[in-house]
């Protein structure tokens, strides 16, 4: 009885020590340390590690991407919520001629947002995320969500418009029957590149996909009118 | 085996928990992980139970009691395989049934592609069970485990060997690779899990020929097992 109690006591002590040490270690490390993404193996290695089940590797990397996007958002939004709201307002109101012109936006007093968007750390984060999303879509090319959710995040959160459009184009090549890729490509072209015509064309393409919801057709029509070519009816069945 | 079944159920629940953060791809992730987990657990049972099946009987001399009856050695090996594979397959289909019920619970209706993917994956388990019993007939469990696991891993990458040979037609390794490619179990033929996840149609040829291949391959492995066991000293 005494021996059992002693063992139980040691187990409890060990568990407490483990918890204390975990907290200590986590406090020492950077809470947004993204360097672990540098060590995500090559897709050929992942193919080997998953014994040929590439889709499972894609799923796990997609979950990692989501955690990465969320932790990035939480980390950078912390204390700059106001700036984020104003940044979103800027993005909504201003139209940018090209991805480069996005870098020349007059942020006014929102220096924090500009620093956030164009710092080295931010650029590295975007590079890691782009790499991760490309790996997911290489491993499972018909996995639709990473294309458009990834592109939205690359555009909105990271300001990487070119990479976002490239990812959507990759999705269009892989699964051309999906409407989402054209749809979000249209939105990104309109809001970030001020390319009304290109955006309207993409919207039309989204609208004529077999599984496109009815409101996409309405939005495509609105985009076409906005782009100055109201004769959209000939392209929408 | 029941422990493994419990482990599989726990893993499926874990897959569901993980899939909550998948931004609307819950069905895909549960299906992907669920199919992979069930097959891997089936293979693990087949491997680690199969490699000691015949060896244990010989080592503990219990086989002598069995063979004292009018039972031939080949009947013993084939009987062991049939009994063992039936048990493993029952566990595998039990796990798969749980997966289907689990998916239905999340409003993901089972498709024919899912059913065929589950069926074809069962051949992967049957082949590995046969391979494990074959090694068990003449080697110790540690060697049997090493050989069987190696064959399982190589079998999973059989398609990659083909691609390597086609991309490097002048390699001096070509004759060796061709032989390896011919004799290894082509487990990638039975992997239609991708089709199940993305609802890609599986035609009858993709079911019939791998089934035939599975039957022939299991037969071949069992013949080798019987031949090896026939001359084994049981004393």
Short mmCIF file of C-alpha atoms in Angstrom, two decimals:
data_model
loop_
_atom_site.label_atom_id
_atom_site.label_comp_id
_atom_site.label_asym_id
_atom_site.label_seq_id
_atom_site.Cartn_x
_atom_site.Cartn_y
_atom_site.Cartn_z
CA UNK A 1 0.00 0.00 0.00
CA UNK A 2 2.80 2.34 1.02
CA UNK A 3 4.78 1.50 -2.12
CA UNK A 4 1.75 2.15 -4.34
CA UNK A 5 1.17 5.53 -2.72
CA UNK A 6 4.83 6.39 -3.17
CA UNK A 7 4.64 5.48 -6.87
CA UNK A 8 1.48 7.53 -7.29
CA UNK A 9 3.17 10.44 -5.55
CA UNK A 10 6.15 10.26 -7.92
CA UNK A 11 3.83 10.10 -10.93
CA UNK A 12 2.01 13.24 -9.78
CA UNK A 13 5.32 15.02 -9.12
CA UNK A 14 6.58 14.06 -12.59
CA UNK A 15 3.38 15.29 -14.24
CA UNK A 16 3.60 18.62 -12.43
CA UNK A 17 7.24 18.96 -13.45
CA UNK A 18 6.34 18.20 -17.06
CA UNK A 19 3.65 20.90 -17.09
CA UNK A 20 5.98 23.45 -15.46
CA UNK A 21 8.77 22.67 -17.91
CA UNK A 22 6.41 22.83 -20.90
CA UNK A 23 5.24 26.29 -19.84
CA UNK A 24 8.81 27.41 -19.30
CA UNK A 25 10.00 26.15 -22.69
CA UNK A 26 7.02 27.66 -24.51
CA UNK A 27 7.57 31.01 -22.76
CA UNK A 28 11.19 31.10 -23.91
CA UNK A 29 10.37 30.36 -27.54
CA UNK A 30 8.87 32.91 -29.87
CA UNK A 31 5.12 32.41 -29.87
CA UNK A 32 4.98 32.94 -33.61
CA UNK A 33 8.05 31.03 -34.63
CA UNK A 34 7.41 30.08 -38.22
CA UNK A 35 10.88 28.74 -38.90
CA UNK A 36 9.46 25.22 -38.53
CA UNK A 37 7.91 25.72 -41.95
CA UNK A 38 11.41 25.88 -43.40
CA UNK A 39 11.77 22.23 -42.53
CA UNK A 40 8.61 20.98 -44.17
CA UNK A 41 10.03 18.24 -46.39
CA UNK A 42 9.96 18.19 -50.14
CA UNK A 43 6.85 16.60 -51.70
CA UNK A 44 8.91 13.61 -52.88
CA UNK A 45 9.94 12.99 -49.28
CA UNK A 46 6.34 13.36 -48.14
CA UNK A 47 5.25 10.91 -50.85
CA UNK A 48 7.68 8.43 -49.31
CA UNK A 49 6.76 9.15 -45.72
CA UNK A 50 3.05 8.69 -46.43
CA UNK A 51 3.71 5.42 -48.30
CA UNK A 52 2.10 6.74 -51.46
CA UNK A 53 -1.01 8.22 -49.83
CA UNK A 54 -0.35 11.70 -51.21
CA UNK A 55 -3.88 12.94 -50.52
CA UNK A 56 -3.39 12.40 -46.79
CA UNK A 57 -0.13 14.36 -46.91
CA UNK A 58 -2.03 17.13 -48.73
CA UNK A 59 -4.72 17.12 -46.01
CA UNK A 60 -2.16 17.40 -43.23
CA UNK A 61 -0.26 20.18 -45.00
CA UNK A 62 -3.53 21.99 -45.62
CA UNK A 63 -4.31 21.87 -41.90
CA UNK A 64 -0.80 23.17 -41.24
CA UNK A 65 -1.46 26.03 -43.71
CA UNK A 66 -4.69 26.90 -41.90
CA UNK A 67 -2.94 26.99 -38.53
CA UNK A 68 -0.20 29.07 -40.09
CA UNK A 69 -2.62 31.59 -41.63
CA UNK A 70 -4.60 31.81 -38.39
CA UNK A 71 -1.54 32.21 -36.17
CA UNK A 72 -0.17 34.86 -38.53
CA UNK A 73 -3.46 36.71 -38.44
CA UNK A 74 -3.73 36.51 -34.65
CA UNK A 75 -0.13 37.51 -34.10
CA UNK A 76 -0.21 40.54 -36.39
CA UNK A 77 -3.72 41.61 -35.57
CA UNK A 78 -2.86 41.71 -31.89
CA UNK A 79 -2.77 45.37 -30.87
CA UNK A 80 -3.31 46.60 -34.41
CA UNK A 81 -6.95 45.77 -34.83
CA UNK A 82 -7.76 49.35 -35.66
CA UNK A 83 -5.05 49.40 -38.31
CA UNK A 84 -6.40 46.20 -39.82
CA UNK A 85 -9.90 47.64 -40.06
CA UNK A 86 -8.54 50.77 -41.71
CA UNK A 87 -6.37 48.67 -44.00
CA UNK A 88 -9.42 46.65 -45.06
CA UNK A 89 -11.25 49.92 -45.69
CA UNK A 90 -8.35 51.11 -47.86
CA UNK A 91 -8.39 47.89 -49.82
CA UNK A 92 -12.11 48.17 -50.30
CA UNK A 93 -12.12 51.76 -51.45
CA UNK A 94 -8.94 52.08 -53.49
CA UNK A 95 -8.27 50.34 -56.75
CA UNK A 96 -4.73 49.33 -57.60
CA UNK A 97 -3.36 49.30 -61.13
CA UNK A 98 -1.04 46.36 -60.60
CA UNK A 99 0.46 44.22 -57.93
CA UNK A 100 3.40 46.64 -57.82
CA UNK A 101 1.16 49.64 -57.32
CA UNK A 102 -0.23 47.93 -54.26
CA UNK A 103 3.19 48.55 -52.74
CA UNK A 104 2.86 52.27 -53.50
CA UNK A 105 -0.39 52.75 -51.64
CA UNK A 106 -0.48 55.87 -49.53
CA UNK A 107 -1.16 54.40 -46.14
CA UNK A 108 -1.23 57.84 -44.53
CA UNK A 109 -0.89 57.39 -40.82
CA UNK A 110 -1.17 53.63 -41.05
CA UNK A 111 2.59 53.15 -41.03
CA UNK A 112 2.16 50.04 -38.87
CA UNK A 113 0.11 48.39 -41.60
CA UNK A 114 2.68 49.27 -44.23
CA UNK A 115 5.49 47.95 -42.04
CA UNK A 116 3.48 44.83 -41.46
CA UNK A 117 2.82 44.24 -45.14
CA UNK A 118 6.29 44.87 -46.48
CA UNK A 119 8.63 43.84 -43.70
CA UNK A 120 11.17 41.09 -44.32
CA UNK A 121 9.43 38.91 -41.78
CA UNK A 122 6.18 39.35 -43.65
CA UNK A 123 7.79 38.57 -46.98
CA UNK A 124 9.27 35.39 -45.54
CA UNK A 125 5.88 34.42 -44.09
CA UNK A 126 4.30 34.87 -47.50
CA UNK A 127 7.03 32.82 -49.16
CA UNK A 128 6.51 30.00 -46.66
CA UNK A 129 2.76 30.06 -47.13
CA UNK A 130 3.07 30.09 -50.93
CA UNK A 131 5.44 27.11 -50.72
CA UNK A 132 3.07 25.29 -48.42
CA UNK A 133 0.03 25.92 -50.63
CA UNK A 134 1.93 24.82 -53.71
CA UNK A 135 2.91 21.61 -51.95
CA UNK A 136 -0.71 20.93 -50.97
CA UNK A 137 -1.93 21.47 -54.52
CA UNK A 138 0.94 19.46 -56.02
CA UNK A 139 0.17 16.51 -53.76
CA UNK A 140 -3.57 16.63 -54.44
CA UNK A 141 -4.25 18.70 -57.54
CA UNK A 142 -8.04 18.28 -57.35
CA UNK A 143 -8.29 19.53 -53.76
CA UNK A 144 -10.24 22.71 -54.54
CA UNK A 145 -10.35 24.64 -51.24
CA UNK A 146 -6.61 25.33 -50.84
CA UNK A 147 -6.57 27.10 -54.21
CA UNK A 148 -9.13 29.74 -53.41
CA UNK A 149 -8.85 29.95 -49.62
CA UNK A 150 -5.08 30.12 -50.01
CA UNK A 151 -5.34 32.78 -52.71
CA UNK A 152 -7.72 34.88 -50.60
CA UNK A 153 -5.30 34.75 -47.68
CA UNK A 154 -2.27 35.47 -49.83
CA UNK A 155 -4.09 38.50 -51.23
CA UNK A 156 -5.90 39.89 -48.20
CA UNK A 157 -3.56 39.01 -45.37
CA UNK A 158 -0.19 39.04 -47.08
CA UNK A 159 -0.72 41.44 -50.00
CA UNK A 160 0.81 38.91 -52.43
CA UNK A 161 -1.49 39.49 -55.38
CA UNK A 162 0.69 37.90 -58.07
CA UNK A 163 1.11 34.70 -56.06
CA UNK A 164 -2.62 34.63 -55.31
CA UNK A 165 -3.54 34.87 -59.01
CA UNK A 166 -0.87 32.33 -59.92
CA UNK A 167 -2.35 29.88 -57.40
CA UNK A 168 -5.85 30.42 -58.79
CA UNK A 169 -4.58 29.91 -62.34
CA UNK A 170 -2.97 26.67 -61.22
CA UNK A 171 -6.36 25.64 -59.82
CA UNK A 172 -8.10 26.58 -63.05
CA UNK A 173 -5.69 24.34 -65.00
CA UNK A 174 -6.16 21.45 -62.55
CA UNK A 175 -9.93 21.59 -62.01
CA UNK A 176 -11.39 23.79 -64.77
CA UNK A 177 -14.97 22.79 -63.99
CA UNK A 178 -14.95 24.49 -60.55
CA UNK A 179 -16.45 27.98 -60.44
CA UNK A 180 -14.71 29.15 -57.25
CA UNK A 181 -11.32 29.72 -58.87
CA UNK A 182 -12.68 32.03 -61.58
CA UNK A 183 -14.89 33.77 -59.03
CA UNK A 184 -12.09 34.67 -56.61
CA UNK A 185 -9.73 35.45 -59.44
CA UNK A 186 -12.32 38.00 -60.62
CA UNK A 187 -12.58 39.56 -57.19
CA UNK A 188 -8.83 39.83 -56.72
CA UNK A 189 -8.41 41.37 -60.18
CA UNK A 190 -11.10 43.92 -59.43
CA UNK A 191 -10.17 44.94 -55.92
CA UNK A 192 -6.40 44.79 -56.12
CA UNK A 193 -5.55 45.33 -59.77
CA UNK A 194 -8.47 47.52 -60.84
CA UNK A 195 -8.79 45.23 -63.84
CA UNK A 196 -12.53 45.54 -64.39
CA UNK A 197 -12.50 43.86 -67.76
CA UNK A 198 -10.40 40.90 -66.59
CA UNK A 199 -12.53 40.60 -63.46
CA UNK A 200 -15.75 40.61 -65.51
CA UNK A 201 -14.37 37.93 -67.85
CA UNK A 202 -13.46 35.73 -64.90
CA UNK A 203 -16.88 36.26 -63.36
CA UNK A 204 -18.56 35.22 -66.61
CA UNK A 205 -16.41 32.09 -66.68
CA UNK A 206 -17.44 31.38 -63.09
CA UNK A 207 -21.10 31.93 -63.93
CA UNK A 208 -21.12 29.41 -66.79
CA UNK A 209 -19.62 26.59 -64.71
CA UNK A 210 -22.24 23.86 -64.23
CA UNK A 211 -22.25 24.02 -60.43
CA UNK A 212 -22.14 27.81 -60.05
CA UNK A 213 -24.81 29.20 -57.69
CA UNK A 214 -27.36 31.63 -59.19
CA UNK A 215 -25.98 34.69 -57.40
CA UNK A 216 -22.68 34.25 -59.25
CA UNK A 217 -24.57 34.82 -62.51
CA UNK A 218 -26.04 38.04 -61.08
CA UNK A 219 -22.65 39.19 -59.88
CA UNK A 220 -21.10 38.39 -63.25
CA UNK A 221 -23.74 40.54 -64.90
CA UNK A 222 -23.06 43.39 -62.46
CA UNK A 223 -19.32 43.12 -63.09
CA UNK A 224 -19.86 43.22 -66.84
CA UNK A 225 -22.02 46.34 -66.55
CA UNK A 226 -19.45 47.90 -64.25
CA UNK A 227 -16.69 47.10 -66.72
CA UNK A 228 -18.63 49.11 -69.35
CA UNK A 229 -19.87 46.22 -71.44
CA UNK A 230 -23.52 45.74 -70.57
CA UNK A 231 -24.07 43.20 -73.35
CA UNK A 232 -23.27 40.28 -71.08
CA UNK A 233 -26.28 38.23 -72.05
CA UNK A 234 -24.61 36.72 -75.10
CA UNK A 235 -22.09 34.97 -72.89
CA UNK A 236 -24.31 33.76 -70.13
CA UNK A 237 -26.58 30.85 -71.07
CA UNK B 1 -7.27 -7.41 -32.58
CA UNK B 2 -9.98 -5.80 -30.50
CA UNK B 3 -7.40 -3.38 -29.15
CA UNK B 4 -6.52 -2.41 -32.69
CA UNK B 5 -10.20 -1.98 -33.52
CA UNK B 6 -10.52 0.36 -30.54
CA UNK B 7 -7.42 2.20 -31.68
CA UNK B 8 -8.90 2.61 -35.17
CA UNK B 9 -12.10 4.04 -33.72
CA UNK B 10 -10.05 6.46 -31.61
CA UNK B 11 -8.06 7.50 -34.69
CA UNK B 12 -11.26 8.11 -36.67
CA UNK B 13 -12.58 10.31 -33.89
CA UNK B 14 -9.24 12.13 -33.91
CA UNK B 15 -9.59 12.57 -37.68
CA UNK B 16 -12.97 14.15 -37.10
CA UNK B 17 -11.57 16.49 -34.44
CA UNK B 18 -8.73 17.54 -36.72
CA UNK B 19 -11.04 18.01 -39.68
CA UNK B 20 -13.06 20.65 -37.78
CA UNK B 21 -10.33 23.19 -38.66
CA UNK B 22 -10.23 22.26 -42.33
CA UNK B 23 -12.28 25.19 -43.69
CA UNK B 24 -15.20 23.20 -45.08
CA UNK B 25 -13.26 20.11 -46.18
CA UNK B 26 -14.33 17.94 -43.28
CA UNK B 27 -15.74 15.17 -45.48
CA UNK B 28 -12.61 14.89 -47.58
CA UNK B 29 -10.27 14.83 -44.61
CA UNK B 30 -12.29 12.28 -42.63
CA UNK B 31 -12.58 10.05 -45.72
CA UNK B 32 -8.89 10.35 -46.58
CA UNK B 33 -7.63 9.78 -43.05
CA UNK B 34 -10.29 7.17 -42.30
CA UNK B 35 -9.48 5.03 -45.33
CA UNK B 36 -5.76 5.30 -44.74
CA UNK B 37 -6.01 4.50 -41.02
CA UNK B 38 -8.25 1.46 -41.56
CA UNK B 39 -5.96 0.01 -44.24
CA UNK B 40 -2.80 0.67 -42.25
CA UNK B 41 -4.25 -0.93 -39.13
CA UNK B 42 -5.37 -3.92 -41.19
CA UNK B 43 -1.86 -4.23 -42.63
CA UNK B 44 -0.25 -3.89 -39.18
CA UNK B 45 -2.45 -6.69 -37.81
CA UNK B 46 -1.71 -8.86 -40.86
CA UNK B 47 2.02 -8.22 -40.55
CA UNK B 48 2.62 -8.63 -36.86
CA UNK B 49 0.18 -11.44 -36.23
CA UNK B 50 1.09 -13.21 -39.49
CA UNK B 51 4.84 -13.39 -38.87
CA UNK B 52 4.45 -15.47 -35.70
CA UNK B 53 1.55 -17.62 -36.83
CA UNK B 54 3.44 -20.66 -38.16
CA UNK B 55 6.64 -19.92 -36.27
CA UNK B 56 4.89 -20.13 -32.88
CA UNK B 57 3.43 -23.52 -33.70
CA UNK B 58 6.82 -24.88 -34.72
CA UNK B 59 8.71 -23.29 -31.84
CA UNK B 60 6.30 -24.63 -29.22
CA UNK B 61 5.97 -28.00 -31.00
CA UNK B 62 2.17 -27.70 -31.01
CA UNK B 63 2.31 -28.31 -34.73
CA UNK B 64 3.28 -31.94 -34.08
CA UNK B 65 -0.10 -32.57 -32.49
CA UNK B 66 -1.84 -31.12 -35.49
CA UNK B 67 0.25 -32.94 -38.06
CA UNK B 68 -0.21 -36.24 -36.21
CA UNK B 69 -3.74 -36.18 -37.59
CA UNK B 70 -4.32 -36.86 -41.30
CA UNK B 71 -3.49 -33.31 -42.27
CA UNK B 72 -0.87 -32.56 -44.90
CA UNK B 73 1.64 -29.75 -44.41
CA UNK B 74 0.21 -27.77 -47.27
CA UNK B 75 -3.24 -28.03 -45.74
CA UNK B 76 -1.82 -26.70 -42.49
CA UNK B 77 -0.28 -23.63 -44.18
CA UNK B 78 -3.29 -22.90 -46.37
CA UNK B 79 -5.67 -23.48 -43.46
CA UNK B 80 -3.68 -21.13 -41.26
CA UNK B 81 -3.82 -18.48 -44.00
CA UNK B 82 -7.53 -18.85 -44.62
CA UNK B 83 -8.42 -18.69 -40.94
CA UNK B 84 -6.09 -15.82 -40.20
CA UNK B 85 -7.01 -13.74 -43.24
CA UNK B 86 -10.72 -14.20 -42.51
CA UNK B 87 -10.19 -12.80 -39.01
CA UNK B 88 -8.10 -9.85 -40.24
CA UNK B 89 -10.54 -9.04 -43.03
CA UNK B 90 -13.44 -9.20 -40.57
CA UNK B 91 -11.67 -6.60 -38.40
CA UNK B 92 -10.91 -4.48 -41.48
CA UNK B 93 -14.50 -4.53 -42.73
CA UNK B 94 -15.66 -3.80 -39.19
CA UNK B 95 -13.51 -0.68 -39.15
CA UNK B 96 -14.69 0.27 -42.65
CA UNK B 97 -18.31 -0.14 -41.63
CA UNK B 98 -17.66 2.12 -38.68
CA UNK B 99 -16.08 4.63 -41.08
CA UNK B 100 -19.16 4.56 -43.34
CA UNK B 101 -21.50 5.05 -40.36
CA UNK B 102 -19.21 7.80 -39.11
CA UNK B 103 -19.34 9.56 -42.50
CA UNK B 104 -23.13 9.17 -42.69
CA UNK B 105 -23.34 10.79 -39.27
CA UNK B 106 -21.75 13.88 -40.89
CA UNK B 107 -24.19 13.77 -43.83
CA UNK B 108 -21.56 12.33 -46.15
CA UNK B 109 -23.38 9.56 -47.97
CA UNK B 110 -21.28 6.53 -48.96
CA UNK B 111 -20.64 6.29 -52.68
CA UNK B 112 -19.85 3.25 -54.82
CA UNK B 113 -16.34 4.62 -55.22
CA UNK B 114 -15.91 4.47 -51.45
CA UNK B 115 -17.21 0.89 -51.35
CA UNK B 116 -14.86 -0.19 -54.17
CA UNK B 117 -11.93 1.60 -52.54
CA UNK B 118 -12.60 -0.29 -49.29
CA UNK B 119 -12.96 -3.58 -51.17
CA UNK B 120 -9.76 -3.14 -53.20
CA UNK B 121 -7.77 -2.12 -50.13
CA UNK B 122 -8.75 -5.41 -48.50
CA UNK B 123 -6.62 -7.17 -51.13
CA UNK B 124 -3.64 -5.20 -49.93
CA UNK B 125 -4.20 -6.71 -46.47
CA UNK B 126 -4.75 -10.22 -47.87
CA UNK B 127 -1.49 -10.08 -49.83
CA UNK B 128 0.47 -8.82 -46.84
CA UNK B 129 -1.05 -11.58 -44.68
CA UNK B 130 0.08 -14.17 -47.26
CA UNK B 131 3.56 -12.66 -47.42
CA UNK B 132 3.86 -12.64 -43.60
CA UNK B 133 2.80 -16.31 -43.41
CA UNK B 134 5.22 -17.23 -46.18
CA UNK B 135 8.17 -15.74 -44.26
CA UNK B 136 6.83 -17.20 -41.04
CA UNK B 137 7.07 -20.65 -42.63
CA UNK B 138 10.87 -20.58 -42.81
CA UNK B 139 12.26 -17.54 -40.95
CA UNK B 140 12.27 -16.21 -37.41
CA UNK B 141 9.78 -13.44 -36.52
CA UNK B 142 12.42 -10.70 -36.59
CA UNK B 143 13.55 -11.62 -40.11
CA UNK B 144 9.95 -12.16 -41.21
CA UNK B 145 9.01 -8.71 -39.91
CA UNK B 146 11.95 -7.11 -41.70
CA UNK B 147 11.21 -8.83 -45.04
CA UNK B 148 7.45 -8.34 -44.86
CA UNK B 149 7.65 -4.64 -43.95
CA UNK B 150 10.20 -4.11 -46.74
CA UNK B 151 7.94 -5.83 -49.27
CA UNK B 152 4.97 -3.77 -48.07
CA UNK B 153 6.86 -0.49 -48.49
CA UNK B 154 8.32 -1.48 -51.89
CA UNK B 155 4.88 -2.73 -52.97
CA UNK B 156 3.36 0.62 -52.15
CA UNK B 157 5.90 2.28 -54.44
CA UNK B 158 5.67 -0.19 -57.30
CA UNK B 159 4.36 2.54 -59.59
CA UNK B 160 7.35 4.74 -58.75
CA UNK B 161 9.71 1.93 -59.80
CA UNK B 162 7.92 1.75 -63.17
CA UNK B 163 8.22 5.53 -63.57
CA UNK B 164 11.91 5.38 -62.64
CA UNK B 165 12.58 2.65 -65.23
CA UNK B 166 10.73 4.58 -67.93
CA UNK B 167 12.52 7.82 -67.12
CA UNK B 168 15.94 6.16 -66.99
CA UNK B 169 15.87 3.57 -69.81
CA UNK B 170 19.67 3.34 -70.04
CA UNK B 171 20.41 2.80 -66.36
CA UNK B 172 22.63 -0.21 -65.64
CA UNK B 173 20.21 -1.12 -62.85
CA UNK B 174 17.42 -1.65 -65.37
CA UNK B 175 17.51 -5.50 -65.51
CA UNK B 176 17.53 -5.71 -61.70
CA UNK B 177 14.74 -3.16 -61.42
CA UNK B 178 12.67 -5.00 -64.04
CA UNK B 179 12.97 -8.22 -62.02
CA UNK B 180 12.15 -6.41 -58.77
CA UNK B 181 9.21 -4.71 -60.45
CA UNK B 182 7.87 -8.05 -61.68
CA UNK B 183 8.10 -9.99 -58.41
CA UNK B 184 7.07 -7.40 -55.82
CA UNK B 185 3.40 -7.15 -54.84
CA UNK B 186 1.95 -4.19 -56.70
CA UNK B 187 -0.02 -2.78 -53.83
CA UNK B 188 -0.55 0.51 -55.64
CA UNK B 189 -3.06 -1.34 -57.92
CA UNK B 190 -5.37 -1.55 -54.91
CA UNK B 191 -5.13 2.10 -53.96
CA UNK B 192 -8.34 3.73 -55.18
CA UNK B 193 -8.71 5.89 -52.10
CA UNK B 194 -8.09 9.01 -54.14
CA UNK B 195 -11.01 8.12 -56.41
CA UNK B 196 -13.25 7.60 -53.36
CA UNK B 197 -12.41 11.00 -51.93
CA UNK B 198 -12.91 12.92 -55.15
CA UNK B 199 -15.82 10.77 -56.42
CA UNK B 200 -13.87 9.74 -59.53
CA UNK B 201 -15.62 6.88 -61.27
CA UNK B 202 -13.97 3.45 -60.96
CA UNK B 203 -14.70 1.18 -63.92
CA UNK B 204 -15.10 -2.61 -63.78
CA UNK B 205 -11.64 -3.25 -65.19
CA UNK B 206 -10.09 -1.32 -62.32
CA UNK B 207 -11.88 -3.69 -59.95
CA UNK B 208 -11.81 -7.00 -61.81
CA UNK B 209 -8.15 -7.14 -62.86
CA UNK B 210 -6.69 -6.08 -59.50
CA UNK B 211 -8.95 -8.70 -57.85
CA UNK B 212 -7.62 -11.34 -60.23
CA UNK B 213 -4.08 -10.12 -59.60
CA UNK B 214 -4.68 -10.36 -55.85
CA UNK B 215 -5.95 -13.94 -56.10
CA UNK B 216 -3.04 -15.02 -58.30
CA UNK B 217 -0.43 -13.26 -56.16
CA UNK B 218 -1.78 -14.73 -52.91
CA UNK B 219 -1.81 -18.16 -54.60
CA UNK B 220 1.81 -17.75 -55.71
CA UNK B 221 2.97 -16.65 -52.26
CA UNK B 222 1.14 -19.55 -50.60
CA UNK B 223 2.71 -22.06 -53.01
CA UNK B 224 6.15 -20.70 -52.04
CA UNK B 225 5.16 -20.91 -48.37
CA UNK B 226 4.01 -24.52 -48.78
CA UNK B 227 7.23 -25.44 -50.63
CA UNK B 228 9.38 -23.85 -47.93
CA UNK B 229 7.39 -25.47 -45.14
CA UNK B 230 7.39 -28.91 -46.76
CA UNK B 231 11.10 -29.47 -46.17
CA UNK B 232 11.30 -27.76 -42.81
CA UNK B 233 12.62 -29.79 -39.89
CA UNK B 234 9.95 -29.63 -37.19
CA UNK B 235 11.75 -31.60 -34.53
#
